[in-house]
PDB file of C-alpha atoms and ligand atoms in Angstrom:
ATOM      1  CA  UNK A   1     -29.123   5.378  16.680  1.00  0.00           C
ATOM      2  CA  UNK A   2     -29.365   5.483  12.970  1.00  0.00           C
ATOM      3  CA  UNK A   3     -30.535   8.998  11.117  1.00  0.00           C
ATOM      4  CA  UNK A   4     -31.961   9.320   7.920  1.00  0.00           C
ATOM      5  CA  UNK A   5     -30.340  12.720   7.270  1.00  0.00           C
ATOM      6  CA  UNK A   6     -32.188  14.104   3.432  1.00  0.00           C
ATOM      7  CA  UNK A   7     -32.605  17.017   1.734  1.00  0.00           C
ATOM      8  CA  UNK A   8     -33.289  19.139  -1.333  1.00  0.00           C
ATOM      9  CA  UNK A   9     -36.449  17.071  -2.174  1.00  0.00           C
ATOM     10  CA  UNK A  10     -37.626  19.963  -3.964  1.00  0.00           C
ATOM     11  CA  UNK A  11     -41.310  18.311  -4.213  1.00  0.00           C
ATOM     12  CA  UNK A  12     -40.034  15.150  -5.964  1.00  0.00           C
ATOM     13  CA  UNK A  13     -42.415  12.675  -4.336  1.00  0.00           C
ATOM     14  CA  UNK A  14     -41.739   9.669  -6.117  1.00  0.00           C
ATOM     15  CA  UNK A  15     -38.261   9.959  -5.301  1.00  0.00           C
ATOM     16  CA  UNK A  16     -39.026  11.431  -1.657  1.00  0.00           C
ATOM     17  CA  UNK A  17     -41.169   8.036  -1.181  1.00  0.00           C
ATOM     18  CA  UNK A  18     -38.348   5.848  -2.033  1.00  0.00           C
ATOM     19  CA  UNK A  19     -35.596   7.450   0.174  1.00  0.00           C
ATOM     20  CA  UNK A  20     -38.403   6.879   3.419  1.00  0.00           C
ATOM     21  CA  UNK A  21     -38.868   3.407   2.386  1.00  0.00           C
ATOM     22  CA  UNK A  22     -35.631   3.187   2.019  1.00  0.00           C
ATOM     23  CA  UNK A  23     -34.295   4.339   5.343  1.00  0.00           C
ATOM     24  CA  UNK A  24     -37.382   2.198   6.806  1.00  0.00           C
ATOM     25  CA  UNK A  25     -35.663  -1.054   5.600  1.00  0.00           C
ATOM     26  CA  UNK A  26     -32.185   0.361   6.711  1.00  0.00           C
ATOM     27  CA  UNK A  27     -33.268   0.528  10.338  1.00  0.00           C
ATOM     28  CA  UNK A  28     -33.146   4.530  10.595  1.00  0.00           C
ATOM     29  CA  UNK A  29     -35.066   5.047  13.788  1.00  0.00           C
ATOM     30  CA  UNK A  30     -34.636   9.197  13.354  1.00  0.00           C
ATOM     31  CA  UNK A  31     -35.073  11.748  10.942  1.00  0.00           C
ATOM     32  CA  UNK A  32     -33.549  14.934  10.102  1.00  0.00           C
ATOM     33  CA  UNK A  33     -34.364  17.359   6.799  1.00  0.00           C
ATOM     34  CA  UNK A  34     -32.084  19.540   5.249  1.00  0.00           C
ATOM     35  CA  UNK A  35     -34.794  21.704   3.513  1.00  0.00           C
ATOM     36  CA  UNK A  36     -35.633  22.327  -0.091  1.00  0.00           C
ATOM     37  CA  UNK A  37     -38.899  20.333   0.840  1.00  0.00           C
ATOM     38  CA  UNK A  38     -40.168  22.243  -2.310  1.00  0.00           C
ATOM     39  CA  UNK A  39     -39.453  24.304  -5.449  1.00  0.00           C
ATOM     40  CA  UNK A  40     -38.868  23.068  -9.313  1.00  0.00           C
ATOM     41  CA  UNK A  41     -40.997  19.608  -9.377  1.00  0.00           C
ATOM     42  CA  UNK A  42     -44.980  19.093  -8.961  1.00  0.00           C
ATOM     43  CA  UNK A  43     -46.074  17.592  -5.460  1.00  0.00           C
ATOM     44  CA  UNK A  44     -44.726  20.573  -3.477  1.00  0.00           C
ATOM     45  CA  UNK A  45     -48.141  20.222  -1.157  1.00  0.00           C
ATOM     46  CA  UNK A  46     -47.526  16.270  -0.820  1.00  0.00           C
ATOM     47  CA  UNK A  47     -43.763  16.904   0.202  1.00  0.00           C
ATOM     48  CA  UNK A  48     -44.779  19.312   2.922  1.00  0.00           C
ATOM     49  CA  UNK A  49     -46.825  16.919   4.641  1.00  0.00           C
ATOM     50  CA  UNK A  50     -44.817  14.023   3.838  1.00  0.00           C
ATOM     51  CA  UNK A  51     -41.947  15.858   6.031  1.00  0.00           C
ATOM     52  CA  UNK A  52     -44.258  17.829   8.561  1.00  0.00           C
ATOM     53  CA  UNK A  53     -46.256  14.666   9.646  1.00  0.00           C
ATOM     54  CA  UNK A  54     -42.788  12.996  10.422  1.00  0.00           C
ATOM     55  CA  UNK A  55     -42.381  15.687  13.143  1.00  0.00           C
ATOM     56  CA  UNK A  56     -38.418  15.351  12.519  1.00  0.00           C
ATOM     57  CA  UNK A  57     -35.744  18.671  12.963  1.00  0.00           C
ATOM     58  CA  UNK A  58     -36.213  20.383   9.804  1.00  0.00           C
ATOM     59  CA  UNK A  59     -33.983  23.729   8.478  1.00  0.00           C
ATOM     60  CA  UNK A  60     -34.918  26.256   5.891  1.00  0.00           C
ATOM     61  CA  UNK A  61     -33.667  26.128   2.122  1.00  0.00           C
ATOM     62  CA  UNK A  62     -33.781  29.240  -0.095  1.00  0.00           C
ATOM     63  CA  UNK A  63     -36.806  27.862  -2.019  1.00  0.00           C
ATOM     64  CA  UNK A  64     -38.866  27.437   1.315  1.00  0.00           C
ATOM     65  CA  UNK A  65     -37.967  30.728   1.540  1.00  0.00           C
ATOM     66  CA  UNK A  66     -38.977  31.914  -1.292  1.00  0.00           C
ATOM     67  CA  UNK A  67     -42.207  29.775  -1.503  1.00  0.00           C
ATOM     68  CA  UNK A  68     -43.511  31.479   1.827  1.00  0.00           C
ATOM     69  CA  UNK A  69     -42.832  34.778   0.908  1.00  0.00           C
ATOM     70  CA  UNK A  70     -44.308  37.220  -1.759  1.00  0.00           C
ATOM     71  CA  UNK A  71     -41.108  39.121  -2.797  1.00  0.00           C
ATOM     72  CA  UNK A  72     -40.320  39.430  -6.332  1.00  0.00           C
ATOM     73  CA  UNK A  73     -38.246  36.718  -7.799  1.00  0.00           C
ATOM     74  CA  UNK A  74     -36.786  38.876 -11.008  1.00  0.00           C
ATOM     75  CA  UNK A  75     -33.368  38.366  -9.659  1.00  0.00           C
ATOM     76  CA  UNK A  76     -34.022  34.409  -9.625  1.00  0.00           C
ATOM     77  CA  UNK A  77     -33.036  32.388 -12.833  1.00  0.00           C
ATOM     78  CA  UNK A  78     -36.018  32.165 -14.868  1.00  0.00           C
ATOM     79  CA  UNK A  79     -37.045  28.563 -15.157  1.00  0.00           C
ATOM     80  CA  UNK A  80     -36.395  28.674 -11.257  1.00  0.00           C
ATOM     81  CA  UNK A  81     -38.747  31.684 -10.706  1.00  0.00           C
ATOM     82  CA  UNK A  82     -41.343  30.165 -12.534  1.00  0.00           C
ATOM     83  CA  UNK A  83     -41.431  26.844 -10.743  1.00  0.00           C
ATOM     84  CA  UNK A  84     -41.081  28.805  -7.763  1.00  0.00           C
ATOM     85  CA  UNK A  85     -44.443  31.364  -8.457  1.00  0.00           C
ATOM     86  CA  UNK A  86     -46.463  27.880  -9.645  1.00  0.00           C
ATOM     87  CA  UNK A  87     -45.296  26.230  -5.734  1.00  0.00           C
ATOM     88  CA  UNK A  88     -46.693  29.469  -4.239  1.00  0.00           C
ATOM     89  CA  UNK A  89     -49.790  29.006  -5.980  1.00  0.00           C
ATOM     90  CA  UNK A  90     -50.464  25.256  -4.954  1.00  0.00           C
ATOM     91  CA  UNK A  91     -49.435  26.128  -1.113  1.00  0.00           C
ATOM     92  CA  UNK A  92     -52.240  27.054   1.315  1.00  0.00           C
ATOM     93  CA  UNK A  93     -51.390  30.078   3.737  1.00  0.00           C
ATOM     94  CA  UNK A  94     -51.092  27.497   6.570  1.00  0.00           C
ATOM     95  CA  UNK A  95     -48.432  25.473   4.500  1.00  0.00           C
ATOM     96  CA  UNK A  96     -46.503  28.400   3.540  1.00  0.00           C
ATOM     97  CA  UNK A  97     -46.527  29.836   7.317  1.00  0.00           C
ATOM     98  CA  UNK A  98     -44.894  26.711   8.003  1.00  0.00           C
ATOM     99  CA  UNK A  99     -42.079  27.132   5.351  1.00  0.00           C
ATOM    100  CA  UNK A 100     -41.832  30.347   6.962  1.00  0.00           C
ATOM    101  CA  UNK A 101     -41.525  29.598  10.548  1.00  0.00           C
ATOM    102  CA  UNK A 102     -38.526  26.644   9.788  1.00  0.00           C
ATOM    103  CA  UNK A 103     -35.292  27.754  11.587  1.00  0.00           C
ATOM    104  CA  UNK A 104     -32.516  28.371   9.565  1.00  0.00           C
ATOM    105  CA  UNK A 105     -29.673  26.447  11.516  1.00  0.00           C
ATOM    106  CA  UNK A 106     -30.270  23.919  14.329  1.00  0.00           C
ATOM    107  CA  UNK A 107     -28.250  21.436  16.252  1.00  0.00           C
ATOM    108  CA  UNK A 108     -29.267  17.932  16.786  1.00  0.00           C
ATOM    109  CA  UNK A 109     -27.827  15.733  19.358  1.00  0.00           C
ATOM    110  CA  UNK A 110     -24.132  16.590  18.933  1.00  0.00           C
ATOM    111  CA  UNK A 111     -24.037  17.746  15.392  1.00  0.00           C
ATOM    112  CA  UNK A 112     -25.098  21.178  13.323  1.00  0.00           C
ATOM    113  CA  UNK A 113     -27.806  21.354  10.628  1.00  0.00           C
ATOM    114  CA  UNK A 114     -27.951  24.138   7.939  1.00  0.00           C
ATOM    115  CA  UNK A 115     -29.333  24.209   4.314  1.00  0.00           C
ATOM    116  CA  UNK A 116     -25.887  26.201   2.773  1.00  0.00           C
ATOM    117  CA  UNK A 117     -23.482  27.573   5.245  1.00  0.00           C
ATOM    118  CA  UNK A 118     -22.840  28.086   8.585  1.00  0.00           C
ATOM    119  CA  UNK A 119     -21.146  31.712   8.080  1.00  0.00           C
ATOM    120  CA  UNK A 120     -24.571  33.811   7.796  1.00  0.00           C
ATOM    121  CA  UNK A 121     -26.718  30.968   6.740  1.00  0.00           C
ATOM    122  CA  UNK A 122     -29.417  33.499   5.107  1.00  0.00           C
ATOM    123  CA  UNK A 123     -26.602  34.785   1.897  1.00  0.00           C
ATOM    124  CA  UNK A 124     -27.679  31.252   0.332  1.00  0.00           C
ATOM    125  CA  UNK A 125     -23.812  30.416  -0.106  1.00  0.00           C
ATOM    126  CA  UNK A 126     -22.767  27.829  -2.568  1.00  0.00           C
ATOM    127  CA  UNK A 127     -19.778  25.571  -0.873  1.00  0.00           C
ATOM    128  CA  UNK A 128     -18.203  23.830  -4.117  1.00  0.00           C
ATOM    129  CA  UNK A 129     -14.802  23.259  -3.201  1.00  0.00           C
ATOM    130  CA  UNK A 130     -12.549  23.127  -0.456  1.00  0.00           C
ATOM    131  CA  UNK A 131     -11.817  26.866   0.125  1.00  0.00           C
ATOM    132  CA  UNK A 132     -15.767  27.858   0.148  1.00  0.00           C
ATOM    133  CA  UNK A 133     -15.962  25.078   3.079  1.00  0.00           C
ATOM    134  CA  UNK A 134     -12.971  26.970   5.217  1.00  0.00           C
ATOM    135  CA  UNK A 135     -15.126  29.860   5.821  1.00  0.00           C
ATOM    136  CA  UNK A 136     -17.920  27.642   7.074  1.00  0.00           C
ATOM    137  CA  UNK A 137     -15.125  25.474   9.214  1.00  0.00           C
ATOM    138  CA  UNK A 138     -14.994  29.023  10.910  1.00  0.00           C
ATOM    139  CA  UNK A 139     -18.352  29.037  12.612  1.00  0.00           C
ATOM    140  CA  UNK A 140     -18.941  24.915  13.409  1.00  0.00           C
ATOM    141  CA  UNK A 141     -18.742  24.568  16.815  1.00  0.00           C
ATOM    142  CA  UNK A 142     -19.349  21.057  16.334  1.00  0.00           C
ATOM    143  CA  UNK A 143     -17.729  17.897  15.078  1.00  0.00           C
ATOM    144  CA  UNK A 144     -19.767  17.273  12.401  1.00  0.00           C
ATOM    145  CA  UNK A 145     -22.926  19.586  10.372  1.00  0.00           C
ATOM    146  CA  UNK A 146     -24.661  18.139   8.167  1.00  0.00           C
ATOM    147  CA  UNK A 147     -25.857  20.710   4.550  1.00  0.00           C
ATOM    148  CA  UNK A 148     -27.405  20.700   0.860  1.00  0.00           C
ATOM    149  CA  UNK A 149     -28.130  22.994  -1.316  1.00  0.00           C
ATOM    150  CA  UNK A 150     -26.010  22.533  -4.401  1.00  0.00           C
ATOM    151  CA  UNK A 151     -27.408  18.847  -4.674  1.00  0.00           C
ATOM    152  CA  UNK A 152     -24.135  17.580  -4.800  1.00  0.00           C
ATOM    153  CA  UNK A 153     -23.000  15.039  -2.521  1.00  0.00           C
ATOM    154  CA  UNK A 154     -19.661  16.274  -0.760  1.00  0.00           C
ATOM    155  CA  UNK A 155     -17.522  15.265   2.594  1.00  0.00           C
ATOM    156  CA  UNK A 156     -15.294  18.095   3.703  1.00  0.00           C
ATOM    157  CA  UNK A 157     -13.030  17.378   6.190  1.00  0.00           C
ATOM    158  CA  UNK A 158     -10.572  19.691   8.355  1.00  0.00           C
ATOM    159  CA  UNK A 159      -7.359  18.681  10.023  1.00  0.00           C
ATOM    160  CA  UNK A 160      -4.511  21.199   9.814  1.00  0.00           C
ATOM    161  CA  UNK A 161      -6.304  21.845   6.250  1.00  0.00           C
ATOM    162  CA  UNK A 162      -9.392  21.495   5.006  1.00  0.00           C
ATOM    163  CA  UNK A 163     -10.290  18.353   1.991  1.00  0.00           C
ATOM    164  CA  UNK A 164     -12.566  17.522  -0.116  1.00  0.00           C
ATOM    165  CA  UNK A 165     -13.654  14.238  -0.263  1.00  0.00           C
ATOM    166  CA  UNK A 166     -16.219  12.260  -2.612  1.00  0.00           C
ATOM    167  CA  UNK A 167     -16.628   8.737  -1.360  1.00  0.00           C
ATOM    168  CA  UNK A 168     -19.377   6.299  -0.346  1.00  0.00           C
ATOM    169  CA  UNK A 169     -18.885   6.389   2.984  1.00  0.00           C
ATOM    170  CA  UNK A 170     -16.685   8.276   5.754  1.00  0.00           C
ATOM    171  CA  UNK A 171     -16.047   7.318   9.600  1.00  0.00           C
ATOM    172  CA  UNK A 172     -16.087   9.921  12.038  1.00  0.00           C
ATOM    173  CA  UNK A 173     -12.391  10.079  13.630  1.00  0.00           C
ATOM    174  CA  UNK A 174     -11.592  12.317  16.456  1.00  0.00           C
ATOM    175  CA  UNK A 175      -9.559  15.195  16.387  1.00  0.00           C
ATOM    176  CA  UNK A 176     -11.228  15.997  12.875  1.00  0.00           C
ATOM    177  CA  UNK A 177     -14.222  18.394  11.940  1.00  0.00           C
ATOM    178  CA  UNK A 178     -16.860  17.160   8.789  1.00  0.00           C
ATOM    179  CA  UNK A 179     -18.565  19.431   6.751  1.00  0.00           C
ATOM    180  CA  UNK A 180     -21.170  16.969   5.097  1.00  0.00           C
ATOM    181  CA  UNK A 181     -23.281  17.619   1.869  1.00  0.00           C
ATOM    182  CA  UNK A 182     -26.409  15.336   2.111  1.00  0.00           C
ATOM    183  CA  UNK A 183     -26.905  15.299  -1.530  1.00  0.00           C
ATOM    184  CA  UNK A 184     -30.070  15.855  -3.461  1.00  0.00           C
ATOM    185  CA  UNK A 185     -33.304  13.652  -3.173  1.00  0.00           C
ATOM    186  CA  UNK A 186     -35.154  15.483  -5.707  1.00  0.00           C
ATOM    187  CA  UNK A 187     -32.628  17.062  -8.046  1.00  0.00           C
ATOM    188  CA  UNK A 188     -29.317  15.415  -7.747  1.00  0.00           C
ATOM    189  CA  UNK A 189     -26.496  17.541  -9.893  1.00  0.00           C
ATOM    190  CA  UNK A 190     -23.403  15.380  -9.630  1.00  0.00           C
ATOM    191  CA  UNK A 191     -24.161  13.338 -13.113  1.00  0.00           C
ATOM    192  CA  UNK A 192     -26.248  10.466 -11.419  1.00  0.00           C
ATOM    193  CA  UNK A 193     -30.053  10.701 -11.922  1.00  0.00           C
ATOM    194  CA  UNK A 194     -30.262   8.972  -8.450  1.00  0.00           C
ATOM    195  CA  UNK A 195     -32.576  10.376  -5.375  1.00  0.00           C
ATOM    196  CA  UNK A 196     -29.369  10.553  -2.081  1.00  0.00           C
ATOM    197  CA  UNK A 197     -29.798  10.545   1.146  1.00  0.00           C
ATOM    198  CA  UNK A 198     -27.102   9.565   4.151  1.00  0.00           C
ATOM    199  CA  UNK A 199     -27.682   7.539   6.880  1.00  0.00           C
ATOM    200  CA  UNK A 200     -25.226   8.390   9.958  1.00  0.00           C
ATOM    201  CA  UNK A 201     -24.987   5.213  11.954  1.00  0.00           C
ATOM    202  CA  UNK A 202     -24.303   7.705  15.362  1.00  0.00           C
ATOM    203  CA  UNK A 203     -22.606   4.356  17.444  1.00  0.00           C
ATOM    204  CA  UNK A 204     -20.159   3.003  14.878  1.00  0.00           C
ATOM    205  CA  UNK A 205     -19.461   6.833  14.115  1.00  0.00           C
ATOM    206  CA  UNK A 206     -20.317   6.138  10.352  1.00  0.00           C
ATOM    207  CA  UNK A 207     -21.409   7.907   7.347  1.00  0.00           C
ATOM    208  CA  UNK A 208     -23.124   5.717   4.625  1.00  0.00           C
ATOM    209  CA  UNK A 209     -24.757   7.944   1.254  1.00  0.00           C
ATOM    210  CA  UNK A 210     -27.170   5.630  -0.235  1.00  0.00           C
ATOM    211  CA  UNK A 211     -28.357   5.993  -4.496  1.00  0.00           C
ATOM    212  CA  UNK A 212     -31.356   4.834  -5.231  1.00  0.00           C
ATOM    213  CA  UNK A 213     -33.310   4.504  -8.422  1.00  0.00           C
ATOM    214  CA  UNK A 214     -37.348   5.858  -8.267  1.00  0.00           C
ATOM    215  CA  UNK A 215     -39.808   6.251 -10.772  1.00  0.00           C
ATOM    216  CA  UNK A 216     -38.217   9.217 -12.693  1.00  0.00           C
ATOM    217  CA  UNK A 217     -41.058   8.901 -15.448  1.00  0.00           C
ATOM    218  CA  UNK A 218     -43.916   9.546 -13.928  1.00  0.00           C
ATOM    219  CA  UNK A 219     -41.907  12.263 -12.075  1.00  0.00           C
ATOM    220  CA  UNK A 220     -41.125  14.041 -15.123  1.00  0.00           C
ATOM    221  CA  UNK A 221     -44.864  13.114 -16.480  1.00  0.00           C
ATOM    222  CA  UNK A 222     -46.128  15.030 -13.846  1.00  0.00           C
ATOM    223  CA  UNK A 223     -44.060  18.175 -14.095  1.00  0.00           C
ATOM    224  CA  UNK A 224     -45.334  17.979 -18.054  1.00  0.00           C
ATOM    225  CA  UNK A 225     -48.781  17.740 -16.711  1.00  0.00           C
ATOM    226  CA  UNK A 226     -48.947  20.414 -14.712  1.00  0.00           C
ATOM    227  CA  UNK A 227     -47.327  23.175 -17.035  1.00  0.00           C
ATOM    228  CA  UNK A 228     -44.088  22.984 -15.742  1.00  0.00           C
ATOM    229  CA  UNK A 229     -41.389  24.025 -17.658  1.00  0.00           C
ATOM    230  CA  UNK A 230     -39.955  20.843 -19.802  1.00  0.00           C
ATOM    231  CA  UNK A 231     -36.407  21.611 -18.709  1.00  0.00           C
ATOM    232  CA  UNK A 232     -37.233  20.878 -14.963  1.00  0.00           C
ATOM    233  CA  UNK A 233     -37.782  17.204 -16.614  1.00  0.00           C
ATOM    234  CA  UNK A 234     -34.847  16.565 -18.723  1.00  0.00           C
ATOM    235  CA  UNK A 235     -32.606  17.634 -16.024  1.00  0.00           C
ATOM    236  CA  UNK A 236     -33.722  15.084 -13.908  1.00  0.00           C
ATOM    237  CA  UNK A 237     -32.340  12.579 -16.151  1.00  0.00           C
ATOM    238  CA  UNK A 238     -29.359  13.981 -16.464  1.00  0.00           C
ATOM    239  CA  UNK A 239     -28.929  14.644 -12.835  1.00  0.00           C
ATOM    240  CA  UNK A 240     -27.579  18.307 -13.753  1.00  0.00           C
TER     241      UNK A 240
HETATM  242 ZN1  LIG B   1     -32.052  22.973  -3.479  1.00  0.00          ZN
END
């Protein structure tokens, strides 16, 4: 079995359309989503029903959260919050029920899903380094959970100690617990514009992240188009 495991999309459709095509030609016969399915970029609508139609495990990310919801989003960074009121505002009630009924943790064959963190999952927890993934290592009763949310694409891995680990691919050895960042399809942050997914190749015990280039123009034309703030566009190119 091979899983297209994606997340953070964060209603980047161009770049959501190239990671499914993507995984198509790479023989992924399964599909699991790591929320974010919208917030900051301009097809929010199209990006729900991308990933509801493919019927696949889905968990929620903060800005699902915040999409379904009606709370004020003061607290939020600004540029954020406005992206964020604009989503609610292109999402039926139906669509934003569904944001609302996602689960926020989830285990898939033998492996965890979560957006941020296993140790209370709904505090929207940033892991960044080694020591923020030891408290999650705490509460993963399996080998290997798969996470987002800081759109930067991470392996963690704990033996006696816990490591961090940035590489292109990772095997699954036994004795050992992973703690695996997805990456961003929509907003990557680690310096490379590129949409990332992983594929986890489930009989050779492998972890592959795959970078692929999408039409990042017509992305940012769109979030131009529709009023967005400019930022939200620059930053794609950056991947920051
Ligand atoms: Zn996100």
């Amino acid at each position: 079995m091979r899983i297209a495991i994606f997340g953070d999309i964060h209603a980047n459709l161009e770049a959501l359309q190239t990671v499914l095509a993507d995984a198509q030609s790479q023989y992924c016969t399964d599909y699991i989503c790591l929320g974010d399915v919208v917030g900051y970029n301009a097809n929010p609508s199209e990006c729900l029903e991308i990933v509801r139609a493919m019927n696949c495990p889905v968990v929620k990310g903060n800005h699902d959260h915040d999409a379904s919801l009606d709370h004020s989003l003061d607290t939020m960074n600004p540029v954020a919050a406005e992206a964020l009121q604009w989503t609610r505002n292109q999402l039926s009630d139906e669509q934003r029920e569904w944001l609302r009924k996602l689960r926020m943790v989830r285990q898939v064959s033998d492996f965890t899903i979560v957006h941020s963190t296993l140790d209370q999952p709904m505090r929207w927890d940033y892991v960044t380094n080694r020591f923020d993934a030891m408290s999650n290592f705490a509460y993963q009763f399996t080998q290997v959970c798969f996470h987002g949310h800081t759109h930067v694409p991470r392996v963690y891995m704990k033996s006696s100690v816990v490591q961090e680990i940035a590489a292109e691919s990772v095997i699954i050895e036994p004795g050992l617990k992973y703690f695996i960042n997805a990456g961003s399809v929509g907003q990557p942050r680690d310096g490379d514009w590129r949409a990332c997914y992983v594929i986890y190749d489930m009989e050779e015990r492998r972890i592959v992240f795959r970078r692929l280039e999408y039409d990042i123009e017509e992305t940012g034309r769109k979030i131009l188009a529709a009023g967005l703030p400019e930022s939200l566009a620059t930053r794609l190119l950056h991947g920051s």
